[in-house]
Amino acid sequence: MSVQQPSSQQAPSRPRTEKLSDAVVDTNPYSRLMALQRMGIVKNYEHIRSCTVAVVGMGGVGSVAAEMLTRCGIGRLLMYDYDKVELANMNRLFFRPEHCGMTKTDAAAVTLAQINPDVALEPFTMNITTLKGFDAFKASLTHTDTGKSRVDLVLACVDNYEARITINQVCLELGQIWMESGVSEDAVSGHIQVIIPGDTACFECVPPLVVASGIDERTLKREGVCAASLPTTMGIVAGLLVQNVLKHLLGFGQVTRYLGYASLQDYFPTMAIRPNPECINPLCRQSQAAFKVKAEQEAALQAASAPEEAAPAKADLHEANEWGIEVVADEPSGPAASRAAAALPQGLEYSMPVASMDASNLNRDAVESNDDKLEDLMAQLNAMSK
Amino acid sequence: MSVQQPSSQQAPSRPRTEKLSDAVVDTNPYSRLMALQRMGIVKNYEHIRSCTVAVVGMGGVGSVAAEMLTRCGIGRLLMYDYDKVELANMNRLFFRPEHCGMTKTDAAAVTLAQINPDVALEPFTMNITTLKGFDAFKASLTHTDTGKSRVDLVLACVDNYEARITINQVCLELGQIWMESGVSEDAVSGHIQVIIPGDTACFECVPPLVVASGIDERTLKREGVCAASLPTTMGIVAGLLVQNVLKHLLGFGQVTRYLGYASLQDYFPTMAIRPNPECINPLCRQSQAAFKVKAEQEAALQAASAPEEAAPAKADLHEANEWGIEVVADEPSGPAASRAAAALPQGLEYSMPVASMDASNLNRDAVESNDDKLEDLMAQLNAMSK
């Protein structure tokens, strides 16, 4: 594992911007973004410059998400990957043949610094699923002074289960909101999902949801089959992900908790997934309890200040549904996957059998010979939390 | 107007590919695309190399659409724009600061040739809405021998009404299928639409449909207000557009006739728009009559070969609806916009008042002093068709 600082100290493509301008001139890279403010979509666009986002995985989704955030003028961007650019990546956006052989993080840092020198870039060339990687990943997200998270959002743009479980664990430990994304192995469907510790299901509460594609990701990965990919599906998923990021950071529109994309039928299911009170992850159960206390305190405060109105127990971003969308399923209220499964919108399914939803079979009790694997880390964490 | 041939004769980034390989090796830029075939999504991926697509408008949607098609290995790509790259374009994907001052077509040709030397690129630096531009645009799409279209698809990625009407007219004259795309002036919604002469509504049959955004495009344009734009919305619309192109060219999934995207609510309305028998464009009415005759002949042939089964009068790509999507409205069957308006799905509206749907007010009878304008061309065409 190695942690790199931005390696490209080449001359910037333009002078850095002190303050964003809304001047409508050809030389202003922010005129079309500041127009969002003039049109009433966004209250204070410049707030984006004080935001930090971590993109984990710089593949076909992560690299495009990083480029979109850079072009939007995000304040600080952390990027994680351990892989190198190959010609086999050229069927997706962002990387170019001249990047082949460079690490993805390095190639991205060079390209993005050139596109927008106003963004502070922090590339981390590391595999987060090793023991050392887990520690380094968590440390990179943490304020050294406060011990709290120093980022506003973590975006999971990875292609495997272990990395997602790692991100889930680190974000639970830091109380950090994150957004998950994924594309099916047959390249024709994908999804994004918002995970708010204690408020929504964590990645271990219920099996990961995918838009039905009829292919089991883990089987394919295990057999070493080459997955298909398309620049269209990955670009769309990156776009939906960053659109949700912008809505969350800048406070406009409705942040969508789960949004699927099935390209063959152009079907876009949405739903919210409540946390599982019996989640196998003890930190998730703690977060749920803390969130419940906080929500009750807020409700009590609201009731005290405005006693004539019944205060809602919990703000739900999905309550408003101006368009009358029919495919939003009711949220499962029960404590387990069986109930959740019954409430899934048409076309959505779990990426693993519901019966094996107890991820302990996969990640906790498994003993493997590789010292550096997540399973060992999980075992250690389990031992500590007993 | 000037027509340029690819100006970048720099060394290619890799040797050209004779035949697409499905070998799973890091050096194969097509392995992840050929995997679509092995997974049963696509029957013959290599067919894409015999396809030609024209992208009109190399802005935030067109440039990304061109890049996606290039990375997918499209056979031949025609690109049209008259504008130059400016720093004000940097909030959308594709162009980089070092391109500033170059024409968009030239910058795209250099970048795309580097990304995939297998694609035959034809950049056309021209304004298609002038009289000369119209002729040159049509000529560039036409086989000199046969007088018929030499492209499989035309993609409209333009930002104004006049350019869309020009594309509509040229495609009616050539009997050419095209796909329209657009993003709202407030940057938070967009759409794609398939136009098949005689089978679907042409761009003059009914007023252009947009996802409701509360802003009148023409008013904004006229007042010279700077439109907002986002790399997310434009990247998503480009992705949805090219996904539809791939489905159409490679014969998989369901080609969506109209797909809207309203980002604030993540709402994606779909619908089909039948042609207007009273369309003001006489070529459209001719195309409708020809299509009807052809459909009746095919139905008769089918009935003769399989008399026990009732042959459908017309294949409708939207009849299958496996997911039970609720927001697909019934198609308006009547001859006018008033009826069509009543059938619009929630959240969709016309970009111009339905009362002024007769575009003759806007484009035919108007007399302006500029000799080079579309209005004059339209008047000439009207005179010829009388």
JSON list of N, CA, C and O in Angstrom, two decimals, chain B residues 178-223:
[
{"chain": "B", "resi": 178, "resn": "TRP", "atom": "N", "xyz": [-34.02, 9.63, -36.71]},
{"chain": "B", "resi": 178, "resn": "TRP", "atom": "CA", "xyz": [-33.12, 10.43, -35.87]},
{"chain": "B", "resi": 178, "resn": "TRP", "atom": "C", "xyz": [-33.60, 10.41, -34.42]},
{"chain": "B", "resi": 178, "resn": "TRP", "atom": "O", "xyz": [-34.70, 10.00, -34.12]},
{"chain": "B", "resi": 179, "resn": "MET", "atom": "N", "xyz": [-32.69, 10.81, -33.54]},
{"chain": "B", "resi": 179, "resn": "MET", "atom": "CA", "xyz": [-33.03, 10.91, -32.13]},
{"chain": "B", "resi": 179, "resn": "MET", "atom": "C", "xyz": [-32.72, 12.32, -31.64]},
{"chain": "B", "resi": 179, "resn": "MET", "atom": "O", "xyz": [-31.63, 12.84, -31.88]},
{"chain": "B", "resi": 180, "resn": "GLU", "atom": "N", "xyz": [-33.69, 12.89, -30.98]},
{"chain": "B", "resi": 180, "resn": "GLU", "atom": "CA", "xyz": [-33.59, 14.25, -30.46]},
{"chain": "B", "resi": 180, "resn": "GLU", "atom": "C", "xyz": [-33.22, 14.17, -28.97]},
{"chain": "B", "resi": 180, "resn": "GLU", "atom": "O", "xyz": [-33.54, 13.20, -28.28]},
{"chain": "B", "resi": 181, "resn": "SER", "atom": "N", "xyz": [-32.49, 15.17, -28.49]},
{"chain": "B", "resi": 181, "resn": "SER", "atom": "CA", "xyz": [-32.18, 15.24, -27.07]},
{"chain": "B", "resi": 181, "resn": "SER", "atom": "C", "xyz": [-32.21, 16.68, -26.62]},
{"chain": "B", "resi": 181, "resn": "SER", "atom": "O", "xyz": [-32.08, 17.60, -27.45]},
{"chain": "B", "resi": 182, "resn": "GLY", "atom": "N", "xyz": [-32.38, 16.90, -25.34]},
{"chain": "B", "resi": 182, "resn": "GLY", "atom": "CA", "xyz": [-32.39, 18.27, -24.86]},
{"chain": "B", "resi": 182, "resn": "GLY", "atom": "C", "xyz": [-32.27, 18.33, -23.36]},
{"chain": "B", "resi": 182, "resn": "GLY", "atom": "O", "xyz": [-32.57, 17.36, -22.65]},
{"chain": "B", "resi": 183, "resn": "VAL", "atom": "N", "xyz": [-31.78, 19.46, -22.89]},
{"chain": "B", "resi": 183, "resn": "VAL", "atom": "CA", "xyz": [-31.65, 19.71, -21.45]},
{"chain": "B", "resi": 183, "resn": "VAL", "atom": "C", "xyz": [-32.29, 21.07, -21.19]},
{"chain": "B", "resi": 183, "resn": "VAL", "atom": "O", "xyz": [-32.13, 22.00, -21.98]},
{"chain": "B", "resi": 184, "resn": "SER", "atom": "N", "xyz": [-33.03, 21.18, -20.08]},
{"chain": "B", "resi": 184, "resn": "SER", "atom": "CA", "xyz": [-33.72, 22.42, -19.79]},
{"chain": "B", "resi": 184, "resn": "SER", "atom": "C", "xyz": [-32.73, 23.53, -19.44]},
{"chain": "B", "resi": 184, "resn": "SER", "atom": "O", "xyz": [-31.60, 23.28, -19.04]},
{"chain": "B", "resi": 185, "resn": "GLU", "atom": "N", "xyz": [-33.20, 24.76, -19.57]},
{"chain": "B", "resi": 185, "resn": "GLU", "atom": "CA", "xyz": [-32.35, 25.93, -19.33]},
{"chain": "B", "resi": 185, "resn": "GLU", "atom": "C", "xyz": [-31.94, 26.05, -17.87]},
{"chain": "B", "resi": 185, "resn": "GLU", "atom": "O", "xyz": [-30.95, 26.70, -17.54]},
{"chain": "B", "resi": 186, "resn": "ASP", "atom": "N", "xyz": [-32.70, 25.41, -16.97]},
{"chain": "B", "resi": 186, "resn": "ASP", "atom": "CA", "xyz": [-32.32, 25.44, -15.56]},
{"chain": "B", "resi": 186, "resn": "ASP", "atom": "C", "xyz": [-31.48, 24.23, -15.18]},
{"chain": "B", "resi": 186, "resn": "ASP", "atom": "O", "xyz": [-31.17, 24.02, -14.01]},
{"chain": "B", "resi": 187, "resn": "ALA", "atom": "N", "xyz": [-31.12, 23.42, -16.17]},
{"chain": "B", "resi": 187, "resn": "ALA", "atom": "CA", "xyz": [-30.13, 22.34, -16.03]},
{"chain": "B", "resi": 187, "resn": "ALA", "atom": "C", "xyz": [-30.59, 21.14, -15.23]},
{"chain": "B", "resi": 187, "resn": "ALA", "atom": "O", "xyz": [-29.81, 20.21, -15.03]},
{"chain": "B", "resi": 188, "resn": "VAL", "atom": "N", "xyz": [-31.85, 21.12, -14.78]},
{"chain": "B", "resi": 188, "resn": "VAL", "atom": "CA", "xyz": [-32.26, 20.03, -13.89]},
{"chain": "B", "resi": 188, "resn": "VAL", "atom": "C", "xyz": [-33.22, 19.03, -14.54]},
{"chain": "B", "resi": 188, "resn": "VAL", "atom": "O", "xyz": [-33.70, 18.13, -13.86]},
{"chain": "B", "resi": 189, "resn": "SER", "atom": "N", "xyz": [-33.49, 19.20, -15.83]},
{"chain": "B", "resi": 189, "resn": "SER", "atom": "CA", "xyz": [-34.25, 18.15, -16.50]},
{"chain": "B", "resi": 189, "resn": "SER", "atom": "C", "xyz": [-33.83, 18.03, -17.95]},
{"chain": "B", "resi": 189, "resn": "SER", "atom": "O", "xyz": [-33.14, 18.90, -18.49]},
{"chain": "B", "resi": 190, "resn": "GLY", "atom": "N", "xyz": [-34.23, 16.93, -18.58]},
{"chain": "B", "resi": 190, "resn": "GLY", "atom": "CA", "xyz": [-33.85, 16.69, -19.96]},
{"chain": "B", "resi": 190, "resn": "GLY", "atom": "C", "xyz": [-34.72, 15.61, -20.57]},
{"chain": "B", "resi": 190, "resn": "GLY", "atom": "O", "xyz": [-35.63, 15.09, -19.92]},
{"chain": "B", "resi": 191, "resn": "HIS", "atom": "N", "xyz": [-34.45, 15.28, -21.82]},
{"chain": "B", "resi": 191, "resn": "HIS", "atom": "CA", "xyz": [-35.26, 14.27, -22.51]},
{"chain": "B", "resi": 191, "resn": "HIS", "atom": "C", "xyz": [-34.52, 13.73, -23.71]},
{"chain": "B", "resi": 191, "resn": "HIS", "atom": "O", "xyz": [-33.59, 14.36, -24.23]},
{"chain": "B", "resi": 192, "resn": "ILE", "atom": "N", "xyz": [-34.95, 12.55, -24.16]},
{"chain": "B", "resi": 192, "resn": "ILE", "atom": "CA", "xyz": [-34.55, 12.04, -25.48]},
{"chain": "B", "resi": 192, "resn": "ILE", "atom": "C", "xyz": [-35.83, 11.59, -26.19]},
{"chain": "B", "resi": 192, "resn": "ILE", "atom": "O", "xyz": [-36.83, 11.27, -25.55]},
{"chain": "B", "resi": 193, "resn": "GLN", "atom": "N", "xyz": [-35.79, 11.57, -27.52]},
{"chain": "B", "resi": 193, "resn": "GLN", "atom": "CA", "xyz": [-36.99, 11.23, -28.30]},
{"chain": "B", "resi": 193, "resn": "GLN", "atom": "C", "xyz": [-36.55, 10.63, -29.62]},
{"chain": "B", "resi": 193, "resn": "GLN", "atom": "O", "xyz": [-35.62, 11.13, -30.27]},
{"chain": "B", "resi": 194, "resn": "VAL", "atom": "N", "xyz": [-37.20, 9.55, -30.04]},
{"chain": "B", "resi": 194, "resn": "VAL", "atom": "CA", "xyz": [-36.89, 8.91, -31.32]},
{"chain": "B", "resi": 194, "resn": "VAL", "atom": "C", "xyz": [-37.89, 9.39, -32.36]},
{"chain": "B", "resi": 194, "resn": "VAL", "atom": "O", "xyz": [-39.10, 9.42, -32.10]},
{"chain": "B", "resi": 195, "resn": "ILE", "atom": "N", "xyz": [-37.40, 9.78, -33.52]},
{"chain": "B", "resi": 195, "resn": "ILE", "atom": "CA", "xyz": [-38.29, 10.25, -34.58]},
{"chain": "B", "resi": 195, "resn": "ILE", "atom": "C", "xyz": [-38.07, 9.40, -35.83]},
{"chain": "B", "resi": 195, "resn": "ILE", "atom": "O", "xyz": [-36.97, 9.40, -36.41]},
{"chain": "B", "resi": 196, "resn": "ILE", "atom": "N", "xyz": [-39.10, 8.65, -36.21]},
{"chain": "B", "resi": 196, "resn": "ILE", "atom": "CA", "xyz": [-39.06, 7.76, -37.36]},
{"chain": "B", "resi": 196, "resn": "ILE", "atom": "C", "xyz": [-40.05, 8.30, -38.38]},
{"chain": "B", "resi": 196, "resn": "ILE", "atom": "O", "xyz": [-41.27, 8.23, -38.15]},
{"chain": "B", "resi": 197, "resn": "PRO", "atom": "N", "xyz": [-39.57, 8.88, -39.48]},
{"chain": "B", "resi": 197, "resn": "PRO", "atom": "CA", "xyz": [-40.49, 9.51, -40.43]},
{"chain": "B", "resi": 197, "resn": "PRO", "atom": "C", "xyz": [-41.68, 8.62, -40.79]},
{"chain": "B", "resi": 197, "resn": "PRO", "atom": "O", "xyz": [-41.50, 7.47, -41.19]},
{"chain": "B", "resi": 198, "resn": "GLY", "atom": "N", "xyz": [-42.87, 9.14, -40.62]},
{"chain": "B", "resi": 198, "resn": "GLY", "atom": "CA", "xyz": [-44.09, 8.42, -40.96]},
{"chain": "B", "resi": 198, "resn": "GLY", "atom": "C", "xyz": [-44.64, 7.56, -39.83]},
{"chain": "B", "resi": 198, "resn": "GLY", "atom": "O", "xyz": [-45.84, 7.34, -39.74]},
{"chain": "B", "resi": 199, "resn": "ASP", "atom": "N", "xyz": [-43.77, 7.08, -38.97]},
{"chain": "B", "resi": 199, "resn": "ASP", "atom": "CA", "xyz": [-44.20, 6.16, -37.90]},
{"chain": "B", "resi": 199, "resn": "ASP", "atom": "C", "xyz": [-44.47, 6.89, -36.59]},
{"chain": "B", "resi": 199, "resn": "ASP", "atom": "O", "xyz": [-45.47, 6.64, -35.91]},
{"chain": "B", "resi": 200, "resn": "THR", "atom": "N", "xyz": [-43.56, 7.81, -36.22]},
{"chain": "B", "resi": 200, "resn": "THR", "atom": "CA", "xyz": [-43.76, 8.61, -35.01]},
{"chain": "B", "resi": 200, "resn": "THR", "atom": "C", "xyz": [-44.05, 10.05, -35.42]},
{"chain": "B", "resi": 200, "resn": "THR", "atom": "O", "xyz": [-43.90, 10.41, -36.59]},
{"chain": "B", "resi": 201, "resn": "ALA", "atom": "N", "xyz": [-44.43, 10.86, -34.44]},
{"chain": "B", "resi": 201, "resn": "ALA", "atom": "CA", "xyz": [-44.57, 12.28, -34.69]},
{"chain": "B", "resi": 201, "resn": "ALA", "atom": "C", "xyz": [-43.23, 12.84, -35.15]},
{"chain": "B", "resi": 201, "resn": "ALA", "atom": "O", "xyz": [-42.17, 12.45, -34.64]},
{"chain": "B", "resi": 202, "resn": "CYS", "atom": "N", "xyz": [-43.27, 13.71, -36.16]},
{"chain": "B", "resi": 202, "resn": "CYS", "atom": "CA", "xyz": [-42.05, 14.46, -36.50]},
{"chain": "B", "resi": 202, "resn": "CYS", "atom": "C", "xyz": [-41.98, 15.68, -35.58]},
{"chain": "B", "resi": 202, "resn": "CYS", "atom": "O", "xyz": [-42.87, 15.89, -34.75]},
{"chain": "B", "resi": 203, "resn": "PHE", "atom": "N", "xyz": [-40.91, 16.47, -35.70]},
{"chain": "B", "resi": 203, "resn": "PHE", "atom": "CA", "xyz": [-40.73, 17.56, -34.73]},
{"chain": "B", "resi": 203, "resn": "PHE", "atom": "C", "xyz": [-41.76, 18.68, -34.95]},
{"chain": "B", "resi": 203, "resn": "PHE", "atom": "O", "xyz": [-41.91, 19.55, -34.10]},
{"chain": "B", "resi": 204, "resn": "GLU", "atom": "N", "xyz": [-42.48, 18.63, -36.10]},
{"chain": "B", "resi": 204, "resn": "GLU", "atom": "CA", "xyz": [-43.49, 19.66, -36.36]},
{"chain": "B", "resi": 204, "resn": "GLU", "atom": "C", "xyz": [-44.91, 19.15, -36.12]},
{"chain": "B", "resi": 204, "resn": "GLU", "atom": "O", "xyz": [-45.86, 19.92, -36.21]},
{"chain": "B", "resi": 205, "resn": "CYS", "atom": "N", "xyz": [-45.07, 17.85, -35.86]},
{"chain": "B", "resi": 205, "resn": "CYS", "atom": "CA", "xyz": [-46.41, 17.28, -35.64]},
{"chain": "B", "resi": 205, "resn": "CYS", "atom": "C", "xyz": [-47.07, 17.85, -34.38]},
{"chain": "B", "resi": 205, "resn": "CYS", "atom": "O", "xyz": [-48.26, 18.15, -34.37]},
{"chain": "B", "resi": 206, "resn": "VAL", "atom": "N", "xyz": [-46.31, 17.93, -33.32]},
{"chain": "B", "resi": 206, "resn": "VAL", "atom": "CA", "xyz": [-46.80, 18.48, -32.05]},
{"chain": "B", "resi": 206, "resn": "VAL", "atom": "C", "xyz": [-45.69, 19.35, -31.48]},
{"chain": "B", "resi": 206, "resn": "VAL", "atom": "O", "xyz": [-44.53, 19.16, -31.83]},
{"chain": "B", "resi": 207, "resn": "PRO", "atom": "N", "xyz": [-46.04, 20.28, -30.63]},
{"chain": "B", "resi": 207, "resn": "PRO", "atom": "CA", "xyz": [-44.98, 21.12, -30.05]},
{"chain": "B", "resi": 207, "resn": "PRO", "atom": "C", "xyz": [-44.00, 20.23, -29.30]},
{"chain": "B", "resi": 207, "resn": "PRO", "atom": "O", "xyz": [-44.37, 19.21, -28.75]},
{"chain": "B", "resi": 208, "resn": "PRO", "atom": "N", "xyz": [-42.73, 20.62, -29.28]},
{"chain": "B", "resi": 208, "resn": "PRO", "atom": "CA", "xyz": [-41.72, 19.83, -28.57]},
{"chain": "B", "resi": 208, "resn": "PRO", "atom": "C", "xyz": [-42.12, 19.61, -27.11]},
{"chain": "B", "resi": 208, "resn": "PRO", "atom": "O", "xyz": [-42.59, 20.52, -26.44]},
{"chain": "B", "resi": 209, "resn": "LEU", "atom": "N", "xyz": [-41.92, 18.39, -26.64]},
{"chain": "B", "resi": 209, "resn": "LEU", "atom": "CA", "xyz": [-42.26, 18.03, -25.26]},
{"chain": "B", "resi": 209, "resn": "LEU", "atom": "C", "xyz": [-41.05, 18.23, -24.35]},
{"chain": "B", "resi": 209, "resn": "LEU", "atom": "O", "xyz": [-39.94, 17.87, -24.72]},
{"chain": "B", "resi": 210, "resn": "VAL", "atom": "N", "xyz": [-41.27, 18.76, -23.20]},
{"chain": "B", "resi": 210, "resn": "VAL", "atom": "CA", "xyz": [-40.19, 18.82, -22.21]},
{"chain": "B", "resi": 210, "resn": "VAL", "atom": "C", "xyz": [-40.73, 18.36, -20.86]},
{"chain": "B", "resi": 210, "resn": "VAL", "atom": "O", "xyz": [-41.93, 18.39, -20.62]},
{"chain": "B", "resi": 211, "resn": "VAL", "atom": "N", "xyz": [-39.83, 17.94, -20.00]},
{"chain": "B", "resi": 211, "resn": "VAL", "atom": "CA", "xyz": [-40.21, 17.70, -18.62]},
{"chain": "B", "resi": 211, "resn": "VAL", "atom": "C", "xyz": [-40.38, 19.07, -17.98]},
{"chain": "B", "resi": 211, "resn": "VAL", "atom": "O", "xyz": [-39.56, 19.97, -18.19]},
{"chain": "B", "resi": 212, "resn": "ALA", "atom": "N", "xyz": [-41.46, 19.24, -17.25]},
{"chain": "B", "resi": 212, "resn": "ALA", "atom": "CA", "xyz": [-41.79, 20.54, -16.69]},
{"chain": "B", "resi": 212, "resn": "ALA", "atom": "C", "xyz": [-40.62, 21.14, -15.92]},
{"chain": "B", "resi": 212, "resn": "ALA", "atom": "O", "xyz": [-40.05, 20.51, -15.05]},
{"chain": "B", "resi": 213, "resn": "SER", "atom": "N", "xyz": [-40.24, 22.35, -16.29]},
{"chain": "B", "resi": 213, "resn": "SER", "atom": "CA", "xyz": [-39.22, 23.02, -15.51]},
{"chain": "B", "resi": 213, "resn": "SER", "atom": "C", "xyz": [-39.61, 24.47, -15.25]},
{"chain": "B", "resi": 213, "resn": "SER", "atom": "O", "xyz": [-38.91, 25.20, -14.58]},
{"chain": "B", "resi": 214, "resn": "GLY", "atom": "N", "xyz": [-40.74, 24.86, -15.80]},
{"chain": "B", "resi": 214, "resn": "GLY", "atom": "CA", "xyz": [-41.28, 26.18, -15.47]},
{"chain": "B", "resi": 214, "resn": "GLY", "atom": "C", "xyz": [-40.62, 27.34, -16.19]},
{"chain": "B", "resi": 214, "resn": "GLY", "atom": "O", "xyz": [-40.88, 28.49, -15.90]},
{"chain": "B", "resi": 215, "resn": "ILE", "atom": "N", "xyz": [-39.72, 27.01, -17.13]},
{"chain": "B", "resi": 215, "resn": "ILE", "atom": "CA", "xyz": [-39.01, 28.08, -17.82]},
{"chain": "B", "resi": 215, "resn": "ILE", "atom": "C", "xyz": [-39.21, 27.91, -19.32]},
{"chain": "B", "resi": 215, "resn": "ILE", "atom": "O", "xyz": [-39.11, 26.82, -19.86]},
{"chain": "B", "resi": 216, "resn": "ASP", "atom": "N", "xyz": [-39.51, 29.00, -19.99]},
{"chain": "B", "resi": 216, "resn": "ASP", "atom": "CA", "xyz": [-39.74, 28.98, -21.43]},
{"chain": "B", "resi": 216, "resn": "ASP", "atom": "C", "xyz": [-38.41, 29.19, -22.15]},
{"chain": "B", "resi": 216, "resn": "ASP", "atom": "O", "xyz": [-37.82, 30.25, -22.10]},
{"chain": "B", "resi": 217, "resn": "GLU", "atom": "N", "xyz": [-37.95, 28.15, -22.83]},
{"chain": "B", "resi": 217, "resn": "GLU", "atom": "CA", "xyz": [-36.64, 28.20, -23.49]},
{"chain": "B", "resi": 217, "resn": "GLU", "atom": "C", "xyz": [-36.51, 29.39, -24.44]},
{"chain": "B", "resi": 217, "resn": "GLU", "atom": "O", "xyz": [-35.52, 30.10, -24.42]},
{"chain": "B", "resi": 218, "resn": "ARG", "atom": "N", "xyz": [-37.54, 29.61, -25.24]},
{"chain": "B", "resi": 218, "resn": "ARG", "atom": "CA", "xyz": [-37.43, 30.65, -26.26]},
{"chain": "B", "resi": 218, "resn": "ARG", "atom": "C", "xyz": [-37.33, 32.04, -25.63]},
{"chain": "B", "resi": 218, "resn": "ARG", "atom": "O", "xyz": [-36.59, 32.89, -26.11]},
{"chain": "B", "resi": 219, "resn": "THR", "atom": "N", "xyz": [-38.07, 32.26, -24.57]},
{"chain": "B", "resi": 219, "resn": "THR", "atom": "CA", "xyz": [-38.01, 33.55, -23.89]},
{"chain": "B", "resi": 219, "resn": "THR", "atom": "C", "xyz": [-36.59, 33.80, -23.39]},
{"chain": "B", "resi": 219, "resn": "THR", "atom": "O", "xyz": [-36.00, 34.85, -23.61]},
{"chain": "B", "resi": 220, "resn": "LEU", "atom": "N", "xyz": [-36.04, 32.79, -22.74]},
{"chain": "B", "resi": 220, "resn": "LEU", "atom": "CA", "xyz": [-34.70, 32.92, -22.18]},
{"chain": "B", "resi": 220, "resn": "LEU", "atom": "C", "xyz": [-33.68, 33.21, -23.27]},
{"chain": "B", "resi": 220, "resn": "LEU", "atom": "O", "xyz": [-32.84, 34.09, -23.16]},
{"chain": "B", "resi": 221, "resn": "LYS", "atom": "N", "xyz": [-33.76, 32.44, -24.35]},
{"chain": "B", "resi": 221, "resn": "LYS", "atom": "CA", "xyz": [-32.81, 32.62, -25.45]},
{"chain": "B", "resi": 221, "resn": "LYS", "atom": "C", "xyz": [-32.90, 34.03, -26.00]},
{"chain": "B", "resi": 221, "resn": "LYS", "atom": "O", "xyz": [-31.91, 34.67, -26.26]},
{"chain": "B", "resi": 222, "resn": "ARG", "atom": "N", "xyz": [-34.16, 34.49, -26.17]},
{"chain": "B", "resi": 222, "resn": "ARG", "atom": "CA", "xyz": [-34.36, 35.79, -26.79]},
{"chain": "B", "resi": 222, "resn": "ARG", "atom": "C", "xyz": [-33.77, 36.90, -25.94]},
{"chain": "B", "resi": 222, "resn": "ARG", "atom": "O", "xyz": [-33.19, 37.85, -26.43]},
{"chain": "B", "resi": 223, "resn": "GLU", "atom": "N", "xyz": [-33.90, 36.74, -24.63]},
{"chain": "B", "resi": 223, "resn": "GLU", "atom": "CA", "xyz": [-33.41, 37.80, -23.74]},
{"chain": "B", "resi": 223, "resn": "GLU", "atom": "C", "xyz": [-31.92, 37.69, -23.48]},
{"chain": "B", "resi": 223, "resn": "GLU", "atom": "O", "xyz": [-31.37, 38.47, -22.72]}
]
